[in-house]
Amino acid sequence: MYKAYKFRLYPTSEQQIALAKSFGSCRWFWNYALNLCQETYKVSGKGLSRSAIGSLLPNLKKEYPWLTDAYSQCLQYVALNLSTAYKNFFEKRAGFPRFKSKHGRQSSSYPSNVKLDGDYLKLPGKVGSIYCKQDRPIEGIIKTVTVSQLPDGKYYASILVDNRQEIPAHKVEGKAVGIDLGLTHFCITSDGSKFDNPRHTKRYARNLKKKQQSLARKQKGSNTRVKARKLVAKVHSKISRAREDFLHKLSRKIVNENQVIAVENLHIKGMVRNRNLASSISDCGWGQFCTMLKYKSEWDGKTYLEVDRFFASSKTCSVCFNKIDSLLLDIRNWTCSKCQTHHDRDINAATNIKNEALRILDLGTRSTANGGNVSQPGKTSVLLDAIPCEVGNPIPL
C-alpha cells in the first residue's frame, strides 16, 4: 500500500539556486515536449509515446547545455508525467495538459537515489542534503520524492513510500453514518451532529484585501511588486493550510467513529456556476473533504459510499418516505403532510442518505428505513459550533 508524507524543507541559499535550476529545466522540457506533441498530432494525427519523448533528451542536452543542471532522472520523470497526463485526458479523468508557468508552483521529482539521513533529506545531483522538518517517522520504502516550491517561497517534499502492506478488506458491520454537506453548517451527520463552516477566506479577507491593494499599486516589473506578490501568496497559503487542517481533522474523526460512511455525489463543478454562491462553495472544499474520507476509509478497511446526486434526500420524509413537490433553499425546517413529522432539513437529508446507502449495501436495514428508530429515546447529538479535534491519532493523515 502506498502512502505519501509531506514535510517542510529548509534549503540553504546555494541549494535554493540548485533547486531553481532543476525546476526551470523540468518546466522547460515539459513545455517543449507538450508543444512537440501538439505539433506532431496536427501533422500526423498521432501523439508521441513516453519513450519517444525521453529519447529527445540526449540531443537537447547538447543543444542546451544548461539542461544538465537538473538530475537526469528528473527530466525522464517529466516524460512519464506528460504521458500520464495524456492518458488521464483520453480516459476523461482530467483536462487537457497545459503549459507550465514560472510564476506558480514549481516542482521536480526524484524517482530514485533518495534517502533520509536523520533530519536531512539527501537528494542526488547538485542539491545534496536538505534539512527536513519531520513531524512523524516514515514507515516503508521510499519510491519517489517530489520537491516543490510554493508561490509564497516555502519548500516542501512529498515522499511516496511503499509500506508493503495490503489494503484491508472492506467491512460493513458496524455503525453507519450519512453526511449532508452545506454552507451554513459545513457537515451535518445523520445522528444529529452539526459542524460549523469555518469560512477561512472570510476570516482572512481583510488582510488579503490590504495585501492585494498594495500589490495593485506597484509598478509592473519592479522588485517591490515581486515582494508584494509574495505577501499576497502567503495569505493564500495560510488560508489553504487552515482549510486542509480542518478537513483532515474532521475526516479523521468521522472515519474513526463509523464503519460505513455515506455522502452525496455532488456536482461541484456545476454548482460553482451560480455566481451568488460560487465563492462560498469553493471556500468549503467539499471535493477535497470527500477525497479524504474515501482514502482514509480504504486505509482502515471501512466502507465509503456515494449516493446519486439526483436522489431527493431533502424533499423525502425519512419516516414515511413521503416526497414533497418542492422545497426552497431558505426553508430549513418543514413538516411532513402525511405523518406530521417535523424535520430539520439537513438532518433529514443526512438520514435519507444513510438509509439509501444501507439499502444499496443490502444490509437488511429496510425495517429501520421504514420507520424504525434504533437510537435511544430522549437523547440528541446536535453539536452546535462543533470543532473537530483529534487526540492521539496513530494513523498519518
mmCIF file of C-alpha atoms in Angstrom:
data_model
loop_
_atom_site.group_PDB
_atom_site.id
_atom_site.type_symbol
_atom_site.label_atom_id
_atom_site.label_comp_id
_atom_site.label_asym_id
_atom_site.label_seq_id
_atom_site.Cartn_x
_atom_site.Cartn_y
_atom_site.Cartn_z
ATOM 1 C CA MET A 1 0.000 0.000 0.000
ATOM 2 C CA TYR A 2 1.361 3.392 -0.997
ATOM 3 C CA LYS A 3 1.274 6.399 1.310
ATOM 4 C CA ALA A 4 2.644 9.913 0.946
ATOM 5 C CA TYR A 5 4.241 12.121 3.595
ATOM 6 C CA LYS A 6 4.634 15.858 3.171
ATOM 7 C CA PHE A 7 7.437 17.631 5.050
ATOM 8 C CA ARG A 8 8.770 21.184 5.093
ATOM 9 C CA LEU A 9 12.255 21.747 3.658
ATOM 10 C CA TYR A 10 14.764 24.444 4.629
ATOM 11 C CA PRO A 11 17.369 24.655 1.832
ATOM 12 C CA THR A 12 20.407 26.908 2.023
ATOM 13 C CA SER A 13 20.910 29.745 -0.461
ATOM 14 C CA GLU A 14 23.136 27.535 -2.633
ATOM 15 C CA GLN A 15 20.585 24.735 -2.553
ATOM 16 C CA GLN A 16 17.822 27.171 -3.497
ATOM 17 C CA ILE A 17 19.780 28.130 -6.603
ATOM 18 C CA ALA A 18 20.305 24.447 -7.487
ATOM 19 C CA LEU A 19 16.617 23.706 -6.994
ATOM 20 C CA ALA A 20 15.628 26.723 -9.101
ATOM 21 C CA LYS A 21 17.776 25.412 -11.965
ATOM 22 C CA SER A 22 16.166 21.974 -11.621
ATOM 23 C CA PHE A 23 12.660 23.475 -11.573
ATOM 24 C CA GLY A 24 13.406 25.576 -14.642
ATOM 25 C CA SER A 25 14.877 22.686 -16.629
ATOM 26 C CA CYS A 26 11.918 20.394 -15.850
ATOM 27 C CA ARG A 27 9.428 23.152 -16.662
ATOM 28 C CA TRP A 28 11.140 23.946 -19.972
ATOM 29 C CA PHE A 29 11.295 20.293 -21.026
ATOM 30 C CA TRP A 30 7.596 19.825 -20.152
ATOM 31 C CA ASN A 31 6.594 22.813 -22.306
ATOM 32 C CA TYR A 32 8.914 21.743 -25.127
ATOM 33 C CA ALA A 33 7.583 18.165 -25.140
ATOM 34 C CA LEU A 34 3.945 19.266 -24.874
ATOM 35 C CA ASN A 35 4.334 21.670 -27.795
ATOM 36 C CA LEU A 36 6.058 18.970 -29.836
ATOM 37 C CA CYS A 37 3.223 16.517 -29.088
ATOM 38 C CA GLN A 38 0.660 19.041 -30.274
ATOM 39 C CA GLU A 39 2.564 19.880 -33.472
ATOM 40 C CA THR A 40 3.110 16.187 -34.222
ATOM 41 C CA TYR A 41 -0.596 15.479 -33.802
ATOM 42 C CA LYS A 42 -1.516 18.291 -36.190
ATOM 43 C CA VAL A 43 0.770 16.866 -38.889
ATOM 44 C CA SER A 44 0.362 13.096 -38.471
ATOM 45 C CA GLY A 45 -2.717 12.675 -36.305
ATOM 46 C CA LYS A 46 -0.671 10.683 -33.798
ATOM 47 C CA GLY A 47 0.936 11.553 -30.485
ATOM 48 C CA LEU A 48 4.343 10.800 -29.001
ATOM 49 C CA SER A 49 4.976 7.925 -26.616
ATOM 50 C CA ARG A 50 6.890 8.205 -23.369
ATOM 51 C CA SER A 51 9.959 6.543 -24.878
ATOM 52 C CA ALA A 52 9.893 8.920 -27.848
ATOM 53 C CA ILE A 53 9.757 11.944 -25.524
ATOM 54 C CA GLY A 54 12.568 10.590 -23.348
ATOM 55 C CA SER A 55 14.777 9.889 -26.372
ATOM 56 C CA LEU A 56 14.824 13.625 -27.145
ATOM 57 C CA LEU A 57 16.956 14.422 -24.109
ATOM 58 C CA PRO A 58 20.490 13.467 -25.373
ATOM 59 C CA ASN A 59 20.297 15.819 -28.361
ATOM 60 C CA LEU A 60 18.577 18.548 -26.326
ATOM 61 C CA LYS A 61 21.356 18.490 -23.731
ATOM 62 C CA LYS A 62 23.917 19.031 -26.479
ATOM 63 C CA GLU A 63 21.911 21.941 -27.868
ATOM 64 C CA TYR A 64 21.045 23.394 -24.443
ATOM 65 C CA PRO A 65 23.891 22.590 -22.003
ATOM 66 C CA TRP A 66 22.040 24.159 -19.070
ATOM 67 C CA LEU A 67 19.681 21.164 -19.064
ATOM 68 C CA THR A 68 22.464 19.211 -17.356
ATOM 69 C CA ASP A 69 21.941 21.340 -14.237
ATOM 70 C CA ALA A 70 18.952 19.114 -13.428
ATOM 71 C CA TYR A 71 19.314 15.496 -12.334
ATOM 72 C CA SER A 72 18.878 13.276 -15.396
ATOM 73 C CA GLN A 73 16.093 11.148 -13.917
ATOM 74 C CA CYS A 74 14.095 14.275 -13.053
ATOM 75 C CA LEU A 75 13.852 15.036 -16.780
ATOM 76 C CA GLN A 76 12.977 11.420 -17.565
ATOM 77 C CA TYR A 77 10.198 11.644 -14.991
ATOM 78 C CA VAL A 78 8.786 14.645 -16.887
ATOM 79 C CA ALA A 79 8.243 12.346 -19.882
ATOM 80 C CA LEU A 80 6.386 9.894 -17.631
ATOM 81 C CA ASN A 81 4.208 12.660 -16.169
ATOM 82 C CA LEU A 82 3.327 14.009 -19.609
ATOM 83 C CA SER A 83 2.338 10.596 -20.954
ATOM 84 C CA THR A 84 0.252 10.021 -17.807
ATOM 85 C CA ALA A 85 -1.428 13.419 -18.275
ATOM 86 C CA TYR A 86 -2.422 12.487 -21.833
ATOM 87 C CA LYS A 87 -3.707 9.109 -20.647
ATOM 88 C CA ASN A 88 -5.842 10.746 -17.956
ATOM 89 C CA PHE A 89 -7.213 13.163 -20.545
ATOM 90 C CA PHE A 90 -8.234 10.470 -23.011
ATOM 91 C CA GLU A 91 -9.821 8.415 -20.219
ATOM 92 C CA LYS A 92 -11.758 11.546 -19.119
ATOM 93 C CA ARG A 93 -10.208 11.708 -15.656
ATOM 94 C CA ALA A 94 -8.642 15.136 -16.196
ATOM 95 C CA GLY A 95 -8.471 18.057 -18.595
ATOM 96 C CA PHE A 96 -6.036 18.555 -21.453
ATOM 97 C CA PRO A 97 -2.393 19.052 -20.339
ATOM 98 C CA ARG A 98 -1.438 22.706 -20.017
ATOM 99 C CA PHE A 99 1.824 24.573 -20.294
ATOM 100 C CA LYS A 100 3.630 25.372 -17.052
ATOM 101 C CA SER A 101 4.393 28.896 -15.864
ATOM 102 C CA LYS A 102 7.349 30.127 -13.834
ATOM 103 C CA HIS A 103 5.042 32.201 -11.611
ATOM 104 C CA GLY A 104 3.121 29.360 -9.940
ATOM 105 C CA ARG A 105 4.066 26.245 -8.033
ATOM 106 C CA GLN A 106 7.395 24.755 -9.147
ATOM 107 C CA SER A 107 8.331 21.101 -8.721
ATOM 108 C CA SER A 108 10.661 18.310 -9.762
ATOM 109 C CA SER A 109 10.525 14.596 -8.934
ATOM 110 C CA TYR A 110 13.326 12.231 -7.943
ATOM 111 C CA PRO A 111 12.370 8.588 -8.642
ATOM 112 C CA SER A 112 15.487 7.011 -7.105
ATOM 113 C CA ASN A 113 18.699 7.534 -5.117
ATOM 114 C CA VAL A 114 16.904 9.452 -2.373
ATOM 115 C CA LYS A 115 17.176 8.674 1.325
ATOM 116 C CA LEU A 116 16.506 10.188 4.720
ATOM 117 C CA ASP A 117 19.589 10.635 6.864
ATOM 118 C CA GLY A 118 18.424 11.764 10.288
ATOM 119 C CA ASP A 119 16.926 15.244 9.916
ATOM 120 C CA TYR A 120 18.205 15.614 6.372
ATOM 121 C CA LEU A 121 16.779 14.561 3.012
ATOM 122 C CA LYS A 122 19.610 13.536 0.693
ATOM 123 C CA LEU A 123 18.863 14.243 -2.973
ATOM 124 C CA PRO A 124 21.044 13.177 -5.911
ATOM 125 C CA GLY A 125 22.765 15.629 -8.202
ATOM 126 C CA LYS A 126 23.944 19.086 -7.185
ATOM 127 C CA VAL A 127 21.377 19.682 -4.437
ATOM 128 C CA GLY A 128 22.792 17.444 -1.720
ATOM 129 C CA SER A 129 21.331 17.082 1.799
ATOM 130 C CA ILE A 130 18.497 19.459 2.740
ATOM 131 C CA TYR A 131 17.260 19.968 6.281
ATOM 132 C CA CYS A 132 13.820 18.334 6.526
ATOM 133 C CA LYS A 133 11.362 19.016 9.340
ATOM 134 C CA GLN A 134 9.808 15.611 10.072
ATOM 135 C CA ASP A 135 6.749 15.549 12.324
ATOM 136 C CA ARG A 136 6.403 11.736 12.215
ATOM 137 C CA PRO A 137 8.525 8.752 11.263
ATOM 138 C CA ILE A 138 8.298 7.238 7.799
ATOM 139 C CA GLU A 139 7.336 3.577 7.573
ATOM 140 C CA GLY A 140 8.181 1.883 4.307
ATOM 141 C CA ILE A 141 10.489 2.033 1.316
ATOM 142 C CA ILE A 142 10.868 5.393 -0.413
ATOM 143 C CA LYS A 143 9.712 5.191 -4.032
ATOM 144 C CA THR A 144 9.532 8.802 -5.261
ATOM 145 C CA VAL A 145 10.244 12.233 -3.769
ATOM 146 C CA THR A 146 8.719 15.380 -5.263
ATOM 147 C CA VAL A 147 10.301 18.658 -4.162
ATOM 148 C CA SER A 148 8.107 21.706 -4.686
ATOM 149 C CA GLN A 149 8.262 25.432 -4.081
ATOM 150 C CA LEU A 150 5.009 27.286 -3.461
ATOM 151 C CA PRO A 151 4.399 30.882 -4.589
ATOM 152 C CA ASP A 152 4.963 32.071 -1.004
ATOM 153 C CA GLY A 153 8.582 30.853 -1.206
ATOM 154 C CA LYS A 154 8.294 27.788 1.051
ATOM 155 C CA TYR A 155 9.743 24.423 0.049
ATOM 156 C CA TYR A 156 8.107 21.036 0.652
ATOM 157 C CA ALA A 157 8.959 17.409 -0.033
ATOM 158 C CA SER A 158 6.221 14.889 -0.822
ATOM 159 C CA ILE A 159 7.639 11.434 -0.119
ATOM 160 C CA LEU A 160 5.838 8.423 -1.591
ATOM 161 C CA VAL A 161 6.562 5.182 0.275
ATOM 162 C CA ASP A 162 5.520 1.557 -0.031
ATOM 163 C CA ASN A 163 4.862 0.055 3.410
ATOM 164 C CA ARG A 164 4.485 -3.471 1.941
ATOM 165 C CA GLN A 165 1.028 -3.879 3.461
ATOM 166 C CA GLU A 166 -2.103 -4.997 1.690
ATOM 167 C CA ILE A 167 -5.168 -2.757 1.620
ATOM 168 C CA PRO A 168 -7.505 -4.208 4.283
ATOM 169 C CA ALA A 169 -10.744 -5.790 3.132
ATOM 170 C CA HIS A 170 -13.779 -3.563 3.443
ATOM 171 C CA LYS A 171 -16.261 -4.483 6.151
ATOM 172 C CA VAL A 172 -19.803 -3.192 6.520
ATOM 173 C CA GLU A 173 -20.639 -4.422 10.013
ATOM 174 C CA GLY A 174 -20.835 -1.560 12.482
ATOM 175 C CA LYS A 175 -22.091 1.975 12.802
ATOM 176 C CA ALA A 176 -23.259 3.756 9.646
ATOM 177 C CA VAL A 177 -23.489 7.500 9.144
ATOM 178 C CA GLY A 178 -24.923 9.697 6.430
ATOM 179 C CA ILE A 179 -23.344 13.067 5.720
ATOM 180 C CA ASP A 180 -25.035 16.093 4.188
ATOM 181 C CA LEU A 181 -22.734 18.945 3.149
ATOM 182 C CA GLY A 182 -23.860 22.553 3.373
ATOM 183 C CA LEU A 183 -22.799 26.185 3.636
ATOM 184 C CA THR A 184 -24.193 27.388 6.969
ATOM 185 C CA HIS A 185 -23.001 24.171 8.565
ATOM 186 C CA PHE A 186 -20.169 22.509 6.697
ATOM 187 C CA CYS A 187 -21.160 18.977 7.659
ATOM 188 C CA ILE A 188 -24.386 17.525 9.096
ATOM 189 C CA THR A 189 -24.487 13.870 10.109
ATOM 190 C CA SER A 190 -27.459 11.540 10.351
ATOM 191 C CA ASP A 191 -27.029 11.249 14.153
ATOM 192 C CA GLY A 192 -27.696 14.987 14.516
ATOM 193 C CA SER A 193 -24.165 16.355 14.811
ATOM 194 C CA LYS A 194 -23.502 19.661 13.080
ATOM 195 C CA PHE A 195 -20.096 21.163 12.316
ATOM 196 C CA ASP A 196 -19.965 24.860 11.549
ATOM 197 C CA ASN A 197 -18.408 26.137 8.343
ATOM 198 C CA PRO A 198 -15.131 27.864 9.368
ATOM 199 C CA ARG A 199 -15.262 30.248 6.347
ATOM 200 C CA HIS A 200 -11.495 30.508 6.101
ATOM 201 C CA THR A 201 -11.450 33.050 3.273
ATOM 202 C CA LYS A 202 -13.781 35.397 5.154
ATOM 203 C CA ARG A 203 -11.579 35.163 8.241
ATOM 204 C CA TYR A 204 -8.560 36.464 6.332
ATOM 205 C CA ALA A 205 -10.475 38.693 3.897
ATOM 206 C CA ARG A 206 -9.380 41.984 5.493
ATOM 207 C CA ASN A 207 -5.698 41.052 5.478
ATOM 208 C CA LEU A 208 -5.964 39.709 1.937
ATOM 209 C CA LYS A 209 -7.650 42.903 0.732
ATOM 210 C CA LYS A 210 -4.861 45.100 2.106
ATOM 211 C CA LYS A 211 -2.155 42.954 0.513
ATOM 212 C CA GLN A 212 -3.937 42.896 -2.859
ATOM 213 C CA GLN A 213 -4.457 46.660 -2.828
ATOM 214 C CA SER A 214 -0.772 47.146 -2.096
ATOM 215 C CA LEU A 215 0.114 44.796 -4.969
ATOM 216 C CA ALA A 216 -2.135 46.707 -7.385
ATOM 217 C CA ARG A 217 -0.257 49.954 -6.676
ATOM 218 C CA LYS A 218 3.155 48.508 -7.513
ATOM 219 C CA GLN A 219 4.740 49.088 -10.900
ATOM 220 C CA LYS A 220 4.865 46.015 -13.100
ATOM 221 C CA GLY A 221 8.320 44.519 -13.387
ATOM 222 C CA SER A 222 9.656 46.160 -10.223
ATOM 223 C CA ASN A 223 11.244 44.399 -7.259
ATOM 224 C CA THR A 224 8.648 45.870 -4.900
ATOM 225 C CA ARG A 225 5.907 44.210 -6.951
ATOM 226 C CA VAL A 226 7.679 40.854 -6.569
ATOM 227 C CA LYS A 227 7.764 41.352 -2.792
ATOM 228 C CA ALA A 228 4.102 42.416 -2.667
ATOM 229 C CA ARG A 229 3.126 39.420 -4.753
ATOM 230 C CA LYS A 230 4.837 37.093 -2.294
ATOM 231 C CA LEU A 231 2.911 38.700 0.592
ATOM 232 C CA VAL A 232 -0.383 38.007 -1.193
ATOM 233 C CA ALA A 233 0.742 34.417 -1.806
ATOM 234 C CA LYS A 234 1.482 33.981 1.902
ATOM 235 C CA VAL A 235 -2.094 34.910 2.820
ATOM 236 C CA HIS A 236 -3.496 32.463 0.264
ATOM 237 C CA SER A 237 -1.139 29.778 1.607
ATOM 238 C CA LYS A 238 -2.355 30.441 5.145
ATOM 239 C CA ILE A 239 -5.976 30.033 4.028
ATOM 240 C CA SER A 240 -5.164 26.795 2.198
ATOM 241 C CA ARG A 241 -3.294 25.288 5.163
ATOM 242 C CA ALA A 242 -6.062 26.250 7.608
ATOM 243 C CA ARG A 243 -8.650 24.608 5.346
ATOM 244 C CA GLU A 244 -6.602 21.424 4.981
ATOM 245 C CA ASP A 245 -6.074 21.219 8.741
ATOM 246 C CA PHE A 246 -9.825 21.463 9.385
ATOM 247 C CA LEU A 247 -10.707 18.913 6.693
ATOM 248 C CA HIS A 248 -8.056 16.427 7.858
ATOM 249 C CA LYS A 249 -9.220 16.538 11.482
ATOM 250 C CA LEU A 250 -12.918 16.309 10.653
ATOM 251 C CA SER A 251 -12.467 13.468 8.142
ATOM 252 C CA ARG A 252 -10.292 11.522 10.598
ATOM 253 C CA LYS A 253 -12.884 11.982 13.344
ATOM 254 C CA ILE A 254 -15.703 10.675 11.129
ATOM 255 C CA VAL A 255 -13.684 7.699 9.846
ATOM 256 C CA ASN A 256 -12.603 6.719 13.367
ATOM 257 C CA GLU A 257 -16.169 6.749 14.714
ATOM 258 C CA ASN A 258 -18.012 4.979 11.879
ATOM 259 C CA GLN A 259 -17.780 1.830 9.778
ATOM 260 C CA VAL A 260 -19.989 2.834 6.835
ATOM 261 C CA ILE A 261 -19.770 6.421 5.551
ATOM 262 C CA ALA A 262 -22.294 7.681 3.011
ATOM 263 C CA VAL A 263 -22.173 11.044 1.253
ATOM 264 C CA GLU A 264 -23.989 12.606 -1.671
ATOM 265 C CA ASN A 265 -22.237 12.649 -5.032
ATOM 266 C CA LEU A 266 -22.326 16.411 -5.613
ATOM 267 C CA HIS A 267 -21.703 18.048 -8.994
ATOM 268 C CA ILE A 268 -19.478 20.766 -7.556
ATOM 269 C CA LYS A 269 -18.220 21.964 -10.936
ATOM 270 C CA GLY A 270 -21.797 22.736 -11.925
ATOM 271 C CA MET A 271 -22.720 24.254 -8.560
ATOM 272 C CA VAL A 272 -19.967 26.891 -8.710
ATOM 273 C CA ARG A 273 -21.575 28.289 -11.856
ATOM 274 C CA ASN A 274 -24.009 30.022 -9.522
ATOM 275 C CA ARG A 275 -22.217 33.344 -9.172
ATOM 276 C CA ASN A 276 -24.007 34.120 -5.907
ATOM 277 C CA LEU A 277 -22.666 31.012 -4.149
ATOM 278 C CA ALA A 278 -19.523 30.211 -6.134
ATOM 279 C CA SER A 279 -17.116 31.838 -3.663
ATOM 280 C CA SER A 280 -18.698 30.162 -0.620
ATOM 281 C CA ILE A 281 -18.827 26.739 -2.286
ATOM 282 C CA SER A 282 -15.198 26.963 -3.413
ATOM 283 C CA ASP A 283 -14.085 28.015 0.070
ATOM 284 C CA CYS A 284 -15.686 24.933 1.677
ATOM 285 C CA GLY A 285 -13.565 22.310 -0.076
ATOM 286 C CA TRP A 286 -16.293 19.664 -0.358
ATOM 287 C CA GLY A 287 -14.453 17.705 -3.041
ATOM 288 C CA GLN A 288 -11.236 17.609 -1.015
ATOM 289 C CA PHE A 289 -13.186 16.516 2.057
ATOM 290 C CA CYS A 290 -14.839 13.607 0.206
ATOM 291 C CA THR A 291 -11.455 12.556 -1.192
ATOM 292 C CA MET A 292 -10.020 12.455 2.330
ATOM 293 C CA LEU A 293 -12.958 10.392 3.573
ATOM 294 C CA LYS A 294 -12.503 7.948 0.712
ATOM 295 C CA TYR A 295 -8.798 7.172 1.057
ATOM 296 C CA LYS A 296 -8.835 7.159 4.852
ATOM 297 C CA SER A 297 -11.731 4.698 4.777
ATOM 298 C CA GLU A 298 -9.724 2.470 2.426
ATOM 299 C CA TRP A 299 -6.726 2.600 4.765
ATOM 300 C CA ASP A 300 -8.834 1.469 7.717
ATOM 301 C CA GLY A 301 -10.856 -1.167 5.876
ATOM 302 C CA LYS A 302 -14.100 0.782 6.125
ATOM 303 C CA THR A 303 -16.799 1.384 3.540
ATOM 304 C CA TYR A 304 -17.209 4.696 1.743
ATOM 305 C CA LEU A 305 -20.240 5.080 -0.499
ATOM 306 C CA GLU A 306 -21.575 7.935 -2.623
ATOM 307 C CA VAL A 307 -25.323 8.252 -3.153
ATOM 308 C CA ASP A 308 -26.578 9.519 -6.515
ATOM 309 C CA ARG A 309 -26.876 13.299 -6.673
ATOM 310 C CA PHE A 310 -30.420 13.065 -8.071
ATOM 311 C CA PHE A 311 -31.692 11.205 -5.005
ATOM 312 C CA ALA A 312 -34.238 13.531 -3.352
ATOM 313 C CA SER A 313 -32.717 13.418 0.124
ATOM 314 C CA SER A 314 -34.024 16.812 1.295
ATOM 315 C CA LYS A 315 -37.591 16.518 -0.046
ATOM 316 C CA THR A 316 -38.267 12.985 1.214
ATOM 317 C CA CYS A 317 -39.580 12.249 4.713
ATOM 318 C CA SER A 318 -37.164 9.878 6.441
ATOM 319 C CA VAL A 319 -40.040 8.347 8.461
ATOM 320 C CA CYS A 320 -42.806 7.601 5.946
ATOM 321 C CA PHE A 321 -40.936 8.288 2.663
ATOM 322 C CA ASN A 322 -43.471 10.871 1.557
ATOM 323 C CA LYS A 323 -41.921 13.085 -1.120
ATOM 324 C CA ILE A 324 -42.977 16.728 -1.376
ATOM 325 C CA ASP A 325 -43.073 18.588 -4.665
ATOM 326 C CA SER A 326 -40.687 21.456 -3.918
ATOM 327 C CA LEU A 327 -38.501 22.752 -1.095
ATOM 328 C CA LEU A 328 -36.860 26.166 -1.403
ATOM 329 C CA LEU A 329 -33.352 26.732 -0.084
ATOM 330 C CA ASP A 330 -34.486 29.236 2.558
ATOM 331 C CA ILE A 331 -36.797 26.653 4.191
ATOM 332 C CA ARG A 332 -34.644 24.950 6.836
ATOM 333 C CA ASN A 333 -37.481 23.123 8.676
ATOM 334 C CA TRP A 334 -40.611 21.502 7.332
ATOM 335 C CA THR A 335 -43.458 19.219 8.453
ATOM 336 C CA CYS A 336 -44.471 16.099 6.565
ATOM 337 C CA SER A 337 -48.080 16.377 5.400
ATOM 338 C CA LYS A 338 -48.585 12.609 5.674
ATOM 339 C CA CYS A 339 -47.146 11.608 9.058
ATOM 340 C CA GLN A 340 -46.905 15.141 10.590
ATOM 341 C CA THR A 341 -43.251 14.635 11.492
ATOM 342 C CA HIS A 342 -41.327 17.888 11.906
ATOM 343 C CA HIS A 343 -37.952 17.694 10.152
ATOM 344 C CA ASP A 344 -34.735 19.629 10.285
ATOM 345 C CA ARG A 345 -33.941 19.859 6.580
ATOM 346 C CA ASP A 346 -30.244 18.935 6.868
ATOM 347 C CA ILE A 347 -30.575 16.144 9.431
ATOM 348 C CA ASN A 348 -33.440 14.637 7.430
ATOM 349 C CA ALA A 349 -31.296 14.705 4.278
ATOM 350 C CA ALA A 350 -28.360 13.057 6.080
ATOM 351 C CA THR A 351 -30.685 10.350 7.432
ATOM 352 C CA ASN A 352 -32.054 9.639 3.955
ATOM 353 C CA ILE A 353 -28.514 9.431 2.551
ATOM 354 C CA LYS A 354 -27.590 6.895 5.220
ATOM 355 C CA ASN A 355 -30.712 4.786 4.627
ATOM 356 C CA GLU A 356 -30.199 4.859 0.857
ATOM 357 C CA ALA A 357 -26.598 3.713 1.284
ATOM 358 C CA LEU A 358 -27.659 0.883 3.561
ATOM 359 C CA ARG A 359 -30.295 -0.134 1.044
ATOM 360 C CA ILE A 360 -27.643 -0.226 -1.671
ATOM 361 C CA LEU A 361 -25.374 -2.339 0.508
ATOM 362 C CA ASP A 362 -28.353 -4.592 1.268
ATOM 363 C CA LEU A 363 -27.595 -4.977 4.973
ATOM 364 C CA GLY A 364 -31.127 -5.907 5.907
ATOM 365 C CA THR A 365 -31.983 -2.490 7.332
ATOM 366 C CA ARG A 366 -35.123 -1.861 5.318
ATOM 367 C CA SER A 367 -37.209 -2.102 8.502
ATOM 368 C CA THR A 368 -35.169 0.711 10.019
ATOM 369 C CA ALA A 369 -35.583 2.789 6.872
ATOM 370 C CA ASN A 370 -39.343 2.205 7.035
ATOM 371 C CA GLY A 371 -39.691 3.982 10.330
ATOM 372 C CA GLY A 372 -37.795 2.024 12.968
ATOM 373 C CA ASN A 373 -35.701 4.062 15.412
ATOM 374 C CA VAL A 374 -32.559 2.366 16.683
ATOM 375 C CA SER A 375 -31.333 5.341 18.737
ATOM 376 C CA GLN A 376 -32.041 5.719 22.431
ATOM 377 C CA PRO A 377 -35.123 7.889 23.088
ATOM 378 C CA GLY A 378 -34.627 11.257 24.683
ATOM 379 C CA LYS A 379 -31.016 11.683 23.514
ATOM 380 C CA THR A 380 -29.952 14.081 20.799
ATOM 381 C CA SER A 381 -26.485 14.717 19.466
ATOM 382 C CA VAL A 382 -26.624 18.177 17.904
ATOM 383 C CA LEU A 383 -23.211 19.744 18.414
ATOM 384 C CA LEU A 384 -23.638 23.402 17.504
ATOM 385 C CA ASP A 385 -20.387 25.201 16.716
ATOM 386 C CA ALA A 386 -18.552 21.862 16.980
ATOM 387 C CA ILE A 387 -14.838 21.869 16.127
ATOM 388 C CA PRO A 388 -13.231 18.577 15.068
ATOM 389 C CA CYS A 389 -10.394 17.543 17.336
ATOM 390 C CA GLU A 390 -8.076 14.567 17.230
ATOM 391 C CA VAL A 391 -6.192 13.220 20.218
ATOM 392 C CA GLY A 392 -3.571 10.502 19.977
ATOM 393 C CA ASN A 393 -4.219 9.572 16.359
ATOM 394 C CA PRO A 394 -1.615 6.929 15.405
ATOM 395 C CA ILE A 395 -2.584 6.958 11.713
ATOM 396 C CA PRO A 396 -0.816 9.517 9.478
ATOM 397 C CA LEU A 397 -3.057 11.996 7.781
#
